[in-house]
């Protein structure tokens, strides 16, 4: 038998063994490594939302964590490895390695060292696949005291949020949003839940503190530690009337905040969201109550504090005021509405841009614009605005007239009326009638009405055609005249643009004006008796005086 024949026989003999080994290895590998999708589906505790990758130096491994071990050799191997209740991982073909209580970084290093002892060639990885779930107890100033389920990747804020869950509170307390008493109690308890002086007691006896406001201000995770199995989270009550520090002025979120030991000026400014763009950081002041109760003012440069110099520790009750820079803008915007070619908002310079300039910006008037009814309104408390009771005093005293006012015409003036004579400015081209505008002014260009509205004690109330130069009597005639109960002597003209109440002798009627005829007041017999008694008394007195004088 030559050498070639011997090699051929050895190859044929070994082939079935290699085939069986490959088949077994393939079966073992496929059996031990489920697909990622099926593995995830079998893990109800897998976190769906995380605030970022797990920090291997911070994460503490414990029973229930699931790892993925991958070994890349000639035949790749992959194993899903849970941490057993005893706190170890059993890596097939390698060893059992204790990992509970170690950081993720330490656990990975130790397991990989064991794998490399077995598999000298190739590479390996040991990766946290699914963080474990466990319970912690939240107590103190929360809506729902008791155990909550959390992930090992979650921090103190997650447990506190669950303990303050409104839906759970509704179930436990019978809270209903329709009952004012339960709403008040819920708000009171929610506002009393502190966020800065939270205490976390570990199973091993150590105690750590959490400051959620400081965490949100700095993103330093040491102020919001990871939760561990069996933690007890104690939420301290918040009392912003006694245990507080305050910051006001040119900051993003001014107000009072919980005081925590170690607070400083820089901490307070960061918790308040920082300074606004208009802050004058060099002129801030810290107000502190002295031993005798008098306030002490301490000048502070917040600009230096934020640069890392001049920081100062705070005491309970301290208040920081950051003034805004003195800046006066002359810019503004006015709105043009109604009968102009291009209605809209236009930029102005306050006390400089005039009414005529803005109308020109808006393209001028349409053919339907009414100068007599147009007006300029200013959004500020109007001292000349009259409530309904004052309107009724303008010659109106009876309940019937009040009813007319409410049914026929109610003038609600929400803005101050700026004195502007559109007719003089635009029809007569009088530059002296131009008006400087302010930020927020509204220019309302009204359409032509071509009528006078006659109402009150007239036979046919409503709009009647307007004719230039005609008197009030003319329009009363068009409305059918005054009824038998009308008081034509107390007739009033209400100007369409200004809503002024005038007698017909005080003004000229214009299109869009209102003509109101009040009802003659009802006089009882007692009223006339009192009047005649006074008249006869006066006559009697005068007669007596005349007789005495003539004697």
Short mmCIF file of C-alpha atoms in Angstrom, two decimals:
data_model
loop_
_atom_site.label_atom_id
_atom_site.label_comp_id
_atom_site.label_asym_id
_atom_site.label_seq_id
_atom_site.Cartn_x
_atom_site.Cartn_y
_atom_site.Cartn_z
CA UNK A 1 0.00 0.00 0.00
CA UNK A 2 1.58 3.21 -1.09
CA UNK A 3 1.31 6.58 0.71
CA UNK A 4 -1.39 8.00 -1.62
CA UNK A 5 -3.75 5.09 -0.90
CA UNK A 6 -3.22 5.43 2.88
CA UNK A 7 -4.15 9.14 2.89
CA UNK A 8 -7.29 8.44 0.85
CA UNK A 9 -8.48 5.76 3.31
CA UNK A 10 -7.91 8.06 6.32
CA UNK A 11 -9.89 10.84 4.66
CA UNK A 12 -12.85 8.56 3.91
CA UNK A 13 -12.86 7.24 7.49
CA UNK A 14 -12.78 10.71 9.12
CA UNK A 15 -15.45 12.31 6.89
CA UNK A 16 -18.53 10.91 8.75
CA UNK A 17 -17.08 11.94 12.11
CA UNK A 18 -16.46 15.49 10.94
CA UNK A 19 -19.94 15.58 9.43
CA UNK A 20 -21.49 14.43 12.71
CA UNK A 21 -19.47 16.99 14.72
CA UNK A 22 -20.48 19.77 12.36
CA UNK A 23 -24.11 18.69 12.52
CA UNK A 24 -24.06 18.58 16.33
CA UNK A 25 -22.33 21.92 16.56
CA UNK A 26 -24.78 23.48 14.16
CA UNK A 27 -27.74 22.04 16.09
CA UNK A 28 -26.33 23.19 19.41
CA UNK A 29 -25.61 26.63 18.10
CA UNK A 30 -28.98 27.06 16.47
CA UNK A 31 -30.73 25.71 19.54
CA UNK A 32 -28.88 27.95 21.94
CA UNK A 33 -29.19 31.17 19.95
CA UNK A 34 -32.74 32.32 19.27
CA UNK A 35 -33.29 35.15 16.84
CA UNK A 36 -33.08 38.66 18.28
CA UNK A 37 -36.72 39.32 17.49
CA UNK A 38 -37.93 36.18 19.26
CA UNK A 39 -35.63 36.85 22.21
CA UNK A 40 -36.96 40.36 22.56
CA UNK A 41 -40.51 39.08 22.35
CA UNK A 42 -39.83 36.74 25.26
CA UNK A 43 -38.51 39.54 27.46
CA UNK A 44 -41.40 41.62 28.81
CA UNK A 45 -39.02 43.55 31.04
CA UNK A 46 -36.92 44.91 28.17
CA UNK A 47 -36.87 48.73 28.35
CA UNK A 48 -38.58 50.41 25.42
CA UNK A 49 -37.24 53.87 26.21
CA UNK A 50 -33.76 54.66 27.55
CA UNK A 51 -32.01 57.96 28.12
CA UNK A 52 -28.85 56.71 26.39
CA UNK A 53 -26.35 53.83 26.37
CA UNK A 54 -25.66 52.07 29.64
CA UNK A 55 -22.53 53.29 31.42
CA UNK A 56 -20.47 50.13 32.15
CA UNK A 57 -18.76 51.88 35.06
CA UNK A 58 -22.09 52.77 36.70
CA UNK A 59 -24.39 49.83 35.97
CA UNK A 60 -24.46 47.16 38.72
CA UNK A 61 -25.11 43.60 37.55
CA UNK A 62 -27.68 41.50 39.38
CA UNK A 63 -29.91 38.41 39.12
CA UNK A 64 -32.24 38.65 36.14
CA UNK A 65 -29.87 40.45 33.78
CA UNK A 66 -29.52 38.65 30.46
CA UNK A 67 -26.23 38.71 28.55
CA UNK A 68 -25.20 37.62 25.09
CA UNK A 69 -21.89 35.74 24.83
CA UNK A 70 -20.39 35.52 21.33
CA UNK A 71 -17.26 33.51 20.50
CA UNK A 72 -15.84 33.84 16.99
CA UNK A 73 -13.64 30.86 16.20
CA UNK A 74 -13.58 28.46 13.27
CA UNK A 75 -17.10 27.53 14.36
CA UNK A 76 -18.82 30.69 15.78
CA UNK A 77 -20.70 30.22 19.04
CA UNK A 78 -23.40 32.43 20.56
CA UNK A 79 -25.15 31.96 23.91
CA UNK A 80 -27.90 33.83 25.74
CA UNK A 81 -26.72 33.84 29.34
CA UNK A 82 -28.91 34.97 32.29
CA UNK A 83 -27.59 35.91 35.70
CA UNK A 84 -28.84 33.20 38.02
CA UNK A 85 -30.61 33.88 41.34
CA UNK A 86 -27.29 32.98 42.98
CA UNK A 87 -25.62 35.86 41.13
CA UNK A 88 -23.49 34.03 38.56
CA UNK A 89 -23.52 33.39 34.81
CA UNK A 90 -22.99 29.95 33.34
CA UNK A 91 -21.22 30.25 29.99
CA UNK A 92 -21.53 26.92 28.11
CA UNK A 93 -18.21 25.17 27.43
CA UNK A 94 -16.46 27.80 29.59
CA UNK A 95 -17.30 28.11 33.31
CA UNK A 96 -19.61 29.54 35.96
CA UNK A 97 -18.57 33.09 36.82
CA UNK A 98 -19.93 35.12 39.80
CA UNK A 99 -20.95 38.61 38.61
CA UNK A 100 -23.68 39.94 40.94
CA UNK A 101 -22.81 43.20 42.67
CA UNK A 102 -20.06 44.01 40.21
CA UNK A 103 -20.14 46.89 37.78
CA UNK A 104 -20.89 45.95 34.19
CA UNK A 105 -17.31 46.81 33.30
CA UNK A 106 -15.92 44.44 35.96
CA UNK A 107 -18.32 41.62 35.05
CA UNK A 108 -17.45 41.80 31.36
CA UNK A 109 -13.72 41.81 32.09
CA UNK A 110 -13.97 38.77 34.35
CA UNK A 111 -16.17 36.68 32.02
CA UNK A 112 -14.07 37.49 28.94
CA UNK A 113 -10.95 36.45 30.85
CA UNK A 114 -12.55 33.04 31.50
CA UNK A 115 -13.60 32.68 27.85
CA UNK A 116 -10.06 33.43 26.61
CA UNK A 117 -8.67 30.71 28.88
CA UNK A 118 -10.79 28.19 26.96
CA UNK A 119 -10.63 29.72 23.48
CA UNK A 120 -7.10 30.95 22.97
CA UNK A 121 -7.61 31.91 19.34
CA UNK A 122 -10.39 34.05 17.90
CA UNK A 123 -12.31 36.88 19.56
CA UNK A 124 -15.17 37.03 22.06
CA UNK A 125 -17.72 39.51 23.43
CA UNK A 126 -19.94 39.54 26.49
CA UNK A 127 -22.76 42.10 26.14
CA UNK A 128 -25.69 43.12 28.31
CA UNK A 129 -28.71 42.13 26.24
CA UNK A 130 -31.70 42.76 28.52
CA UNK A 131 -31.51 44.68 31.81
CA UNK A 132 -33.40 43.11 34.68
CA UNK A 133 -36.56 44.40 36.35
CA UNK A 134 -37.07 44.63 40.10
CA UNK A 135 -39.11 46.47 42.71
CA UNK A 136 -38.21 49.48 44.80
CA UNK A 137 -40.33 51.10 47.48
CA UNK A 138 -41.25 54.78 47.25
CA UNK A 139 -42.49 56.47 50.39
CA UNK A 140 -42.96 59.96 51.77
CA UNK A 141 -44.58 62.92 50.00
CA UNK A 142 -45.94 61.10 46.93
CA UNK A 143 -49.44 60.31 45.71
CA UNK A 144 -49.02 56.53 45.81
CA UNK A 145 -46.71 55.10 48.46
CA UNK A 146 -45.53 51.52 48.00
CA UNK A 147 -43.54 49.27 45.67
CA UNK A 148 -43.05 50.11 42.00
CA UNK A 149 -41.46 48.02 39.24
CA UNK A 150 -38.46 49.59 37.50
CA UNK A 151 -35.70 48.62 35.09
CA UNK A 152 -32.10 48.40 36.20
CA UNK A 153 -31.29 51.18 33.70
CA UNK A 154 -33.78 53.57 35.30
CA UNK A 155 -32.97 56.23 37.84
CA UNK A 156 -34.62 57.74 40.89
CA UNK A 157 -36.77 60.12 38.82
CA UNK A 158 -38.52 57.16 37.15
CA UNK A 159 -39.60 55.69 40.50
CA UNK A 160 -40.82 59.07 41.79
CA UNK A 161 -42.76 59.63 38.57
CA UNK A 162 -44.51 56.27 38.93
CA UNK A 163 -45.33 57.00 42.56
CA UNK A 164 -46.97 60.27 41.50
CA UNK A 165 -48.98 58.68 38.67
CA UNK A 166 -52.42 60.26 38.53
CA UNK A 167 -54.22 57.23 37.10
CA UNK A 168 -53.00 55.02 39.94
CA UNK A 169 -54.00 57.71 42.41
CA UNK A 170 -57.50 57.73 40.93
CA UNK A 171 -57.79 53.98 41.48
CA UNK A 172 -56.49 54.06 45.05
CA UNK A 173 -58.22 57.20 46.33
CA UNK A 174 -61.42 57.39 44.29
CA UNK A 175 -60.24 60.72 42.87
CA UNK A 176 -62.61 62.29 40.37
CA UNK A 177 -61.95 65.46 38.42
CA UNK A 178 -65.59 66.47 38.89
CA UNK A 179 -65.28 66.65 42.67
CA UNK A 180 -63.61 69.94 43.69
CA UNK A 181 -62.57 68.49 47.03
CA UNK A 182 -60.59 65.62 45.53
CA UNK A 183 -59.06 67.93 42.92
CA UNK A 184 -57.92 70.28 45.66
CA UNK A 185 -56.44 67.42 47.68
CA UNK A 186 -54.64 66.03 44.63
CA UNK A 187 -53.12 69.41 43.76
CA UNK A 188 -52.08 69.96 47.35
CA UNK A 189 -50.34 66.58 47.59
CA UNK A 190 -48.72 66.94 44.17
CA UNK A 191 -47.30 70.39 44.98
CA UNK A 192 -45.98 69.08 48.31
CA UNK A 193 -43.91 66.35 46.59
CA UNK A 194 -40.28 67.44 46.80
CA UNK A 195 -37.73 66.95 44.03
CA UNK A 196 -34.45 68.01 45.61
CA UNK A 197 -33.92 66.34 48.99
CA UNK A 198 -34.70 62.74 48.04
CA UNK A 199 -33.04 60.00 50.12
CA UNK A 200 -32.28 56.51 48.72
CA UNK A 201 -31.54 53.72 51.20
CA UNK A 202 -29.75 50.67 49.74
CA UNK A 203 -30.04 47.07 50.93
CA UNK A 204 -26.37 47.10 51.91
CA UNK A 205 -27.00 49.97 54.33
CA UNK A 206 -25.56 52.79 52.27
CA UNK A 207 -27.55 56.00 51.80
CA UNK A 208 -27.39 58.23 48.72
CA UNK A 209 -29.22 61.44 47.88
CA UNK A 210 -30.96 62.58 44.72
CA UNK A 211 -31.54 66.15 43.54
CA UNK A 212 -33.71 66.01 40.44
CA UNK A 213 -33.76 69.78 39.86
CA UNK A 214 -29.98 69.85 39.91
CA UNK A 215 -29.84 66.82 37.61
CA UNK A 216 -32.03 68.55 35.03
CA UNK A 217 -29.89 71.68 35.32
CA UNK A 218 -26.51 69.95 34.98
CA UNK A 219 -27.23 66.47 33.49
CA UNK A 220 -24.85 65.12 36.11
CA UNK A 221 -26.13 61.60 36.80
CA UNK A 222 -24.72 61.64 40.33
CA UNK A 223 -27.74 63.78 41.26
CA UNK A 224 -30.08 61.12 39.83
CA UNK A 225 -28.51 57.74 40.67
CA UNK A 226 -29.43 54.42 39.14
CA UNK A 227 -31.86 52.33 41.14
CA UNK A 228 -30.82 49.03 42.70
CA UNK A 229 -32.75 45.98 43.85
CA UNK A 230 -34.67 46.64 47.05
CA UNK A 231 -34.02 50.39 47.24
CA UNK A 232 -36.22 52.50 49.48
CA UNK A 233 -36.79 55.96 47.97
CA UNK A 234 -37.90 58.58 50.50
CA UNK A 235 -39.38 61.77 49.00
CA UNK A 236 -39.22 64.69 51.40
CA UNK A 237 -42.16 67.16 51.53
CA UNK A 238 -41.69 70.52 49.88
CA UNK A 239 -42.56 73.77 51.68
CA UNK A 240 -41.76 76.81 49.56
CA UNK A 241 -42.91 79.19 52.30
CA UNK A 242 -40.17 78.19 54.74
CA UNK A 243 -37.52 75.97 53.16
CA UNK A 244 -36.66 77.77 49.94
CA UNK A 245 -34.31 79.92 47.90
CA UNK A 246 -35.67 82.32 45.29
CA UNK A 247 -34.50 83.82 42.04
CA UNK A 248 -36.30 86.57 40.15
CA UNK A 249 -35.84 88.95 37.26
CA UNK A 250 -34.14 88.19 33.95
CA UNK A 251 -33.96 84.38 34.28
CA UNK A 252 -35.76 81.67 32.33
CA UNK A 253 -37.80 80.23 35.24
CA UNK A 254 -38.09 82.68 38.10
CA UNK A 255 -39.65 81.74 41.41
CA UNK A 256 -38.96 79.94 44.68
CA UNK A 257 -37.19 76.57 44.72
CA UNK A 258 -36.55 73.96 47.39
CA UNK A 259 -33.43 74.63 49.40
CA UNK A 260 -30.81 71.87 49.55
CA UNK A 261 -27.64 71.83 51.60
CA UNK A 262 -24.71 72.90 49.45
CA UNK A 263 -26.71 75.26 47.25
CA UNK A 264 -24.78 78.15 45.76
CA UNK A 265 -25.43 81.06 43.43
CA UNK A 266 -24.32 79.07 40.39
CA UNK A 267 -26.61 76.18 41.37
CA UNK A 268 -29.60 78.48 41.70
CA UNK A 269 -29.00 80.19 38.36
CA UNK A 270 -28.66 76.84 36.57
CA UNK A 271 -31.78 75.40 38.21
CA UNK A 272 -33.68 78.50 37.02
CA UNK A 273 -32.68 77.71 33.44
CA UNK A 274 -30.00 80.36 33.14
CA UNK A 275 -30.19 84.03 32.27
CA UNK A 276 -32.31 85.60 29.55
CA UNK A 277 -30.60 87.54 26.72
CA UNK A 278 -31.58 90.85 28.34
CA UNK A 279 -30.09 90.06 31.77
CA UNK A 280 -27.66 92.55 33.27
CA UNK A 281 -25.54 89.90 34.99
CA UNK A 282 -23.13 92.38 36.55
CA UNK A 283 -25.83 94.20 38.55
CA UNK A 284 -27.49 91.32 40.40
CA UNK A 285 -28.18 91.45 44.13
CA UNK A 286 -28.62 88.78 46.80
CA UNK A 287 -31.16 89.61 49.51
CA UNK A 288 -30.73 87.89 52.87
CA UNK A 289 -32.52 88.39 56.18
CA UNK A 290 -30.14 89.31 58.98
CA UNK A 291 -30.43 88.08 62.57
CA UNK A 292 -32.65 91.02 63.54
CA UNK A 293 -34.98 90.42 60.59
CA UNK A 294 -33.87 93.35 58.43
CA UNK A 295 -33.06 92.50 54.80
CA UNK A 296 -29.41 92.63 53.76
CA UNK A 297 -28.50 93.49 50.16
CA UNK A 298 -25.33 91.86 48.81
CA UNK A 299 -24.14 92.99 45.33
CA UNK A 300 -23.35 90.02 43.10
CA UNK A 301 -21.85 89.63 39.64
CA UNK A 302 -23.60 86.62 38.16
CA UNK A 303 -21.39 86.97 35.10
CA UNK A 304 -18.33 86.19 37.25
CA UNK A 305 -20.17 83.40 39.05
CA UNK A 306 -20.96 81.63 35.79
CA UNK A 307 -17.30 81.96 34.78
CA UNK A 308 -16.29 80.10 37.93
CA UNK A 309 -15.29 82.96 40.20
CA UNK A 310 -17.15 84.69 43.00
CA UNK A 311 -19.57 81.86 43.74
CA UNK A 312 -21.25 82.08 47.11
CA UNK A 313 -23.07 79.49 49.29
CA UNK A 314 -26.75 80.15 49.90
CA UNK A 315 -28.85 80.06 53.03
CA UNK A 316 -32.54 79.28 53.48
CA UNK A 317 -34.67 82.23 52.45
CA UNK A 318 -32.03 83.86 50.22
CA UNK A 319 -33.41 85.62 47.14
CA UNK A 320 -31.40 86.53 44.07
CA UNK A 321 -32.59 89.31 41.78
CA UNK A 322 -31.11 89.62 38.29
CA UNK A 323 -32.21 92.88 36.63
CA UNK A 324 -32.82 93.18 32.93
CA UNK A 325 -30.72 95.51 30.82
CA UNK A 326 -32.27 98.91 30.20
CA UNK A 327 -33.28 98.73 26.55
CA UNK A 328 -36.05 100.72 24.96
CA UNK A 329 -37.13 99.70 21.49
CA UNK A 330 -38.78 102.30 19.31
CA UNK A 331 -39.93 99.73 16.82
CA UNK A 332 -43.47 98.48 16.62
CA UNK A 333 -46.26 97.12 14.46
CA UNK A 334 -49.68 98.45 13.54
CA UNK A 335 -52.58 96.69 11.84
CA UNK A 336 -54.68 98.09 9.02
CA UNK A 337 -58.14 96.56 8.57
CA UNK A 338 -61.05 97.10 6.25
CA UNK A 339 -61.31 99.16 3.09
CA UNK A 340 -57.66 99.43 2.01
CA UNK A 341 -56.00 97.75 -0.93
CA UNK A 342 -53.49 95.77 1.15
CA UNK A 343 -54.79 95.17 4.71
CA UNK A 344 -52.36 93.63 7.17
CA UNK A 345 -49.60 94.43 9.67
CA UNK A 346 -46.95 97.06 9.00
CA UNK A 347 -43.75 98.03 10.87
CA UNK A 348 -43.50 101.51 12.36
CA UNK A 349 -41.23 103.69 14.46
CA UNK A 350 -43.16 104.74 17.54
CA UNK A 351 -44.12 108.41 17.75
CA UNK A 352 -42.61 108.94 14.31
CA UNK A 353 -44.57 106.96 11.70
CA UNK A 354 -47.90 108.66 11.00
CA UNK A 355 -51.37 107.56 10.01
CA UNK A 356 -51.04 108.82 6.44
CA UNK A 357 -47.74 106.96 5.96
CA UNK A 358 -49.24 103.64 7.06
CA UNK A 359 -52.31 104.11 4.86
CA UNK A 360 -49.91 104.71 1.97
CA UNK A 361 -48.05 101.48 2.87
CA UNK A 362 -51.40 99.67 2.72
CA UNK A 363 -51.98 100.88 -0.84
CA UNK A 364 -54.54 103.57 -0.05
CA UNK A 365 -58.31 103.36 0.26
CA UNK A 366 -60.78 101.38 -1.81
CA UNK A 367 -63.71 103.12 -3.47
CA UNK A 368 -65.97 102.02 -0.62
CA UNK A 369 -64.01 103.56 2.28
CA UNK A 370 -65.86 105.91 4.62
CA UNK A 371 -63.79 108.69 6.14
CA UNK A 372 -66.43 109.60 8.71
CA UNK A 373 -66.68 106.06 10.09
CA UNK A 374 -62.97 105.15 10.09
CA UNK A 375 -61.01 105.22 13.33
CA UNK A 376 -57.72 104.44 15.08
CA UNK A 377 -57.84 102.21 18.17
CA UNK A 378 -55.12 101.84 20.80
CA UNK A 379 -54.92 98.67 22.98
CA UNK A 380 -54.81 100.18 26.44
CA UNK A 381 -57.29 100.86 29.24
CA UNK A 382 -59.54 103.56 27.84
CA UNK A 383 -60.55 106.18 30.41
CA UNK A 384 -63.31 107.43 28.11
CA UNK A 385 -65.01 104.04 27.77
CA UNK A 386 -68.51 104.17 29.22
CA UNK A 387 -70.27 101.08 30.60
CA UNK A 388 -73.90 100.50 29.72
CA UNK A 389 -75.11 102.27 32.85
CA UNK A 390 -73.24 105.42 31.84
CA UNK A 391 -74.57 105.22 28.30
CA UNK A 392 -78.08 105.13 29.65
CA UNK A 393 -77.50 108.37 31.53
CA UNK A 394 -77.05 110.21 28.26
CA UNK A 395 -80.70 111.30 28.27
CA UNK A 396 -82.03 107.82 28.98
CA UNK A 397 -83.61 107.15 32.34
CA UNK A 398 -86.45 104.68 31.91
CA UNK A 399 -86.48 100.90 31.79
CA UNK A 400 -88.05 101.05 28.32
CA UNK A 401 -85.13 103.06 26.98
CA UNK A 402 -82.68 100.63 28.57
CA UNK A 403 -84.42 97.82 26.72
CA UNK A 404 -84.06 99.72 23.46
CA UNK A 405 -80.36 100.17 24.06
CA UNK A 406 -79.80 96.50 24.74
CA UNK A 407 -81.87 95.28 21.83
CA UNK A 408 -81.04 97.83 19.15
CA UNK A 409 -77.48 99.00 19.81
CA UNK A 410 -74.81 98.12 22.38
CA UNK A 411 -71.55 99.93 21.90
CA UNK A 412 -68.72 97.94 23.44
CA UNK A 413 -65.50 99.89 23.14
CA UNK A 414 -62.61 97.56 23.94
CA UNK A 415 -59.78 99.86 22.90
CA UNK A 416 -59.00 103.50 23.47
CA UNK A 417 -60.12 105.68 20.60
CA UNK A 418 -57.34 107.83 19.16
CA UNK A 419 -58.51 111.25 17.99
CA UNK A 420 -58.09 111.13 14.22
CA UNK A 421 -59.99 113.27 11.69
CA UNK A 422 -59.87 111.14 8.55
CA UNK A 423 -61.94 113.63 6.59
CA UNK A 424 -59.59 116.54 7.35
CA UNK A 425 -56.46 114.45 6.71
CA UNK A 426 -57.41 112.60 3.55
CA UNK A 427 -60.25 114.63 1.99
CA UNK A 428 -59.07 118.13 2.85
CA UNK A 429 -55.37 117.21 2.79
CA UNK A 430 -54.67 118.96 6.09
CA UNK A 431 -51.19 117.81 7.32
CA UNK A 432 -51.95 119.13 10.81
CA UNK A 433 -54.56 116.38 11.16
CA UNK A 434 -51.97 113.60 10.79
CA UNK A 435 -51.51 111.35 13.85
CA UNK A 436 -48.29 109.67 15.13
CA UNK A 437 -48.87 105.99 15.81
CA UNK A 438 -47.92 103.63 18.65
CA UNK A 439 -47.05 99.94 18.72
CA UNK A 440 -50.22 97.83 18.58
CA UNK A 441 -52.49 100.52 17.08
CA UNK A 442 -55.35 99.30 14.88
CA UNK A 443 -56.44 101.39 11.91
CA UNK A 444 -60.00 100.44 11.01
CA UNK A 445 -61.17 101.75 7.65
CA UNK A 446 -64.93 101.27 7.67
CA UNK A 447 -67.08 100.77 4.57
CA UNK A 448 -69.67 103.33 3.55
CA UNK A 449 -73.08 102.77 5.09
CA UNK A 450 -75.02 105.35 3.04
CA UNK A 451 -77.74 105.57 5.62
CA UNK A 452 -78.80 106.83 9.03
CA UNK A 453 -80.06 104.29 11.55
CA UNK A 454 -83.18 105.65 13.26
CA UNK A 455 -84.50 103.74 16.27
CA UNK A 456 -86.35 104.14 19.52
CA UNK A 457 -89.85 105.66 19.61
CA UNK A 458 -90.32 105.98 15.84
CA UNK A 459 -92.98 104.31 13.74
CA UNK A 460 -90.64 102.60 11.25
CA UNK A 461 -87.21 102.09 12.88
CA UNK A 462 -84.26 101.09 10.71
CA UNK A 463 -81.88 102.49 8.12
CA UNK A 464 -83.07 105.43 6.02
CA UNK A 465 -81.21 106.92 3.03
CA UNK A 466 -78.59 109.54 3.85
CA UNK A 467 -78.66 112.94 2.16
CA UNK A 468 -75.92 115.46 2.83
CA UNK A 469 -77.07 118.53 4.75
CA UNK A 470 -80.43 117.19 5.88
CA UNK A 471 -81.59 117.72 9.48
CA UNK A 472 -82.69 115.23 12.10
CA UNK A 473 -86.33 116.09 11.41
CA UNK A 474 -85.88 114.95 7.81
CA UNK A 475 -84.78 111.48 8.91
CA UNK A 476 -87.53 111.26 11.52
CA UNK A 477 -89.99 111.85 8.72
CA UNK A 478 -88.45 109.05 6.66
CA UNK A 479 -88.87 106.77 9.69
CA UNK A 480 -92.59 107.57 9.92
CA UNK A 481 -92.30 110.18 12.64
CA UNK A 482 -92.33 109.94 16.41
CA UNK A 483 -94.79 107.63 18.17
CA UNK A 484 -97.26 108.96 20.72
CA UNK A 485 -94.90 107.89 23.51
CA UNK A 486 -91.78 109.41 21.94
CA UNK A 487 -89.89 112.35 23.47
CA UNK A 488 -88.56 114.18 20.39
CA UNK A 489 -87.14 116.96 22.55
CA UNK A 490 -84.64 114.50 24.06
CA UNK A 491 -83.59 113.06 20.71
CA UNK A 492 -79.87 112.18 20.44
CA UNK A 493 -77.42 111.70 17.58
CA UNK A 494 -74.89 108.90 18.16
CA UNK A 495 -71.82 109.37 15.98
CA UNK A 496 -70.95 106.25 14.02
CA UNK A 497 -67.17 106.40 14.52
CA UNK A 498 -66.74 107.87 18.00
CA UNK A 499 -70.00 106.69 19.61
CA UNK A 500 -70.51 110.14 21.11
CA UNK A 501 -74.03 111.11 22.21
CA UNK A 502 -74.90 114.61 21.01
CA UNK A 503 -77.99 116.73 20.52
CA UNK A 504 -78.94 117.46 16.89
CA UNK A 505 -77.86 121.08 17.41
CA UNK A 506 -74.34 120.03 18.44
CA UNK A 507 -73.42 118.12 15.29
CA UNK A 508 -74.07 117.59 11.60
CA UNK A 509 -75.50 114.23 10.68
CA UNK A 510 -73.18 112.03 8.61
CA UNK A 511 -73.58 108.65 6.96
CA UNK A 512 -73.36 105.84 9.51
CA UNK A 513 -74.72 107.95 12.38
CA UNK A 514 -77.53 106.79 14.66
CA UNK A 515 -80.61 108.80 15.58
CA UNK A 516 -82.30 107.78 18.80
CA UNK A 517 -85.70 108.94 20.10
CA UNK A 518 -86.24 108.04 23.77
CA UNK A 519 -89.56 107.15 25.28
CA UNK A 520 -91.41 109.75 27.27
CA UNK A 521 -90.98 108.80 30.94
CA UNK A 522 -94.06 107.52 32.71
CA UNK A 523 -95.22 109.96 35.43
CA UNK A 524 -97.50 108.71 38.19
CA UNK A 525 -100.23 110.82 39.82
CA UNK A 526 -98.04 111.18 42.90
CA UNK A 527 -95.27 112.68 40.76
CA UNK A 528 -97.57 115.37 39.33
CA UNK A 529 -99.09 115.99 42.76
CA UNK A 530 -95.62 116.59 44.20
CA UNK A 531 -94.68 118.92 41.33
CA UNK A 532 -97.90 120.95 41.60
CA UNK A 533 -97.56 121.11 45.39
CA UNK A 534 -94.08 122.59 44.99
CA UNK A 535 -95.33 125.07 42.38
CA UNK A 536 -98.29 126.18 44.49
CA UNK A 537 -96.02 126.47 47.52
CA UNK A 538 -93.66 128.74 45.61
CA UNK A 539 -96.58 130.82 44.26
CA UNK A 540 -98.02 131.16 47.76
CA UNK A 541 -94.67 132.27 49.16
CA UNK A 542 -94.18 134.86 46.41
CA UNK A 543 -97.73 136.17 46.88
CA UNK A 544 -97.18 136.58 50.62
CA UNK A 545 -93.95 138.50 50.01
CA UNK A 546 -95.65 140.83 47.53
CA UNK A 547 -98.46 141.58 49.99
CA UNK A 548 -96.00 142.33 52.77
CA UNK A 549 -93.92 144.59 50.56
CA UNK A 550 -96.88 146.56 49.16
CA UNK A 551 -98.28 147.32 52.61
#
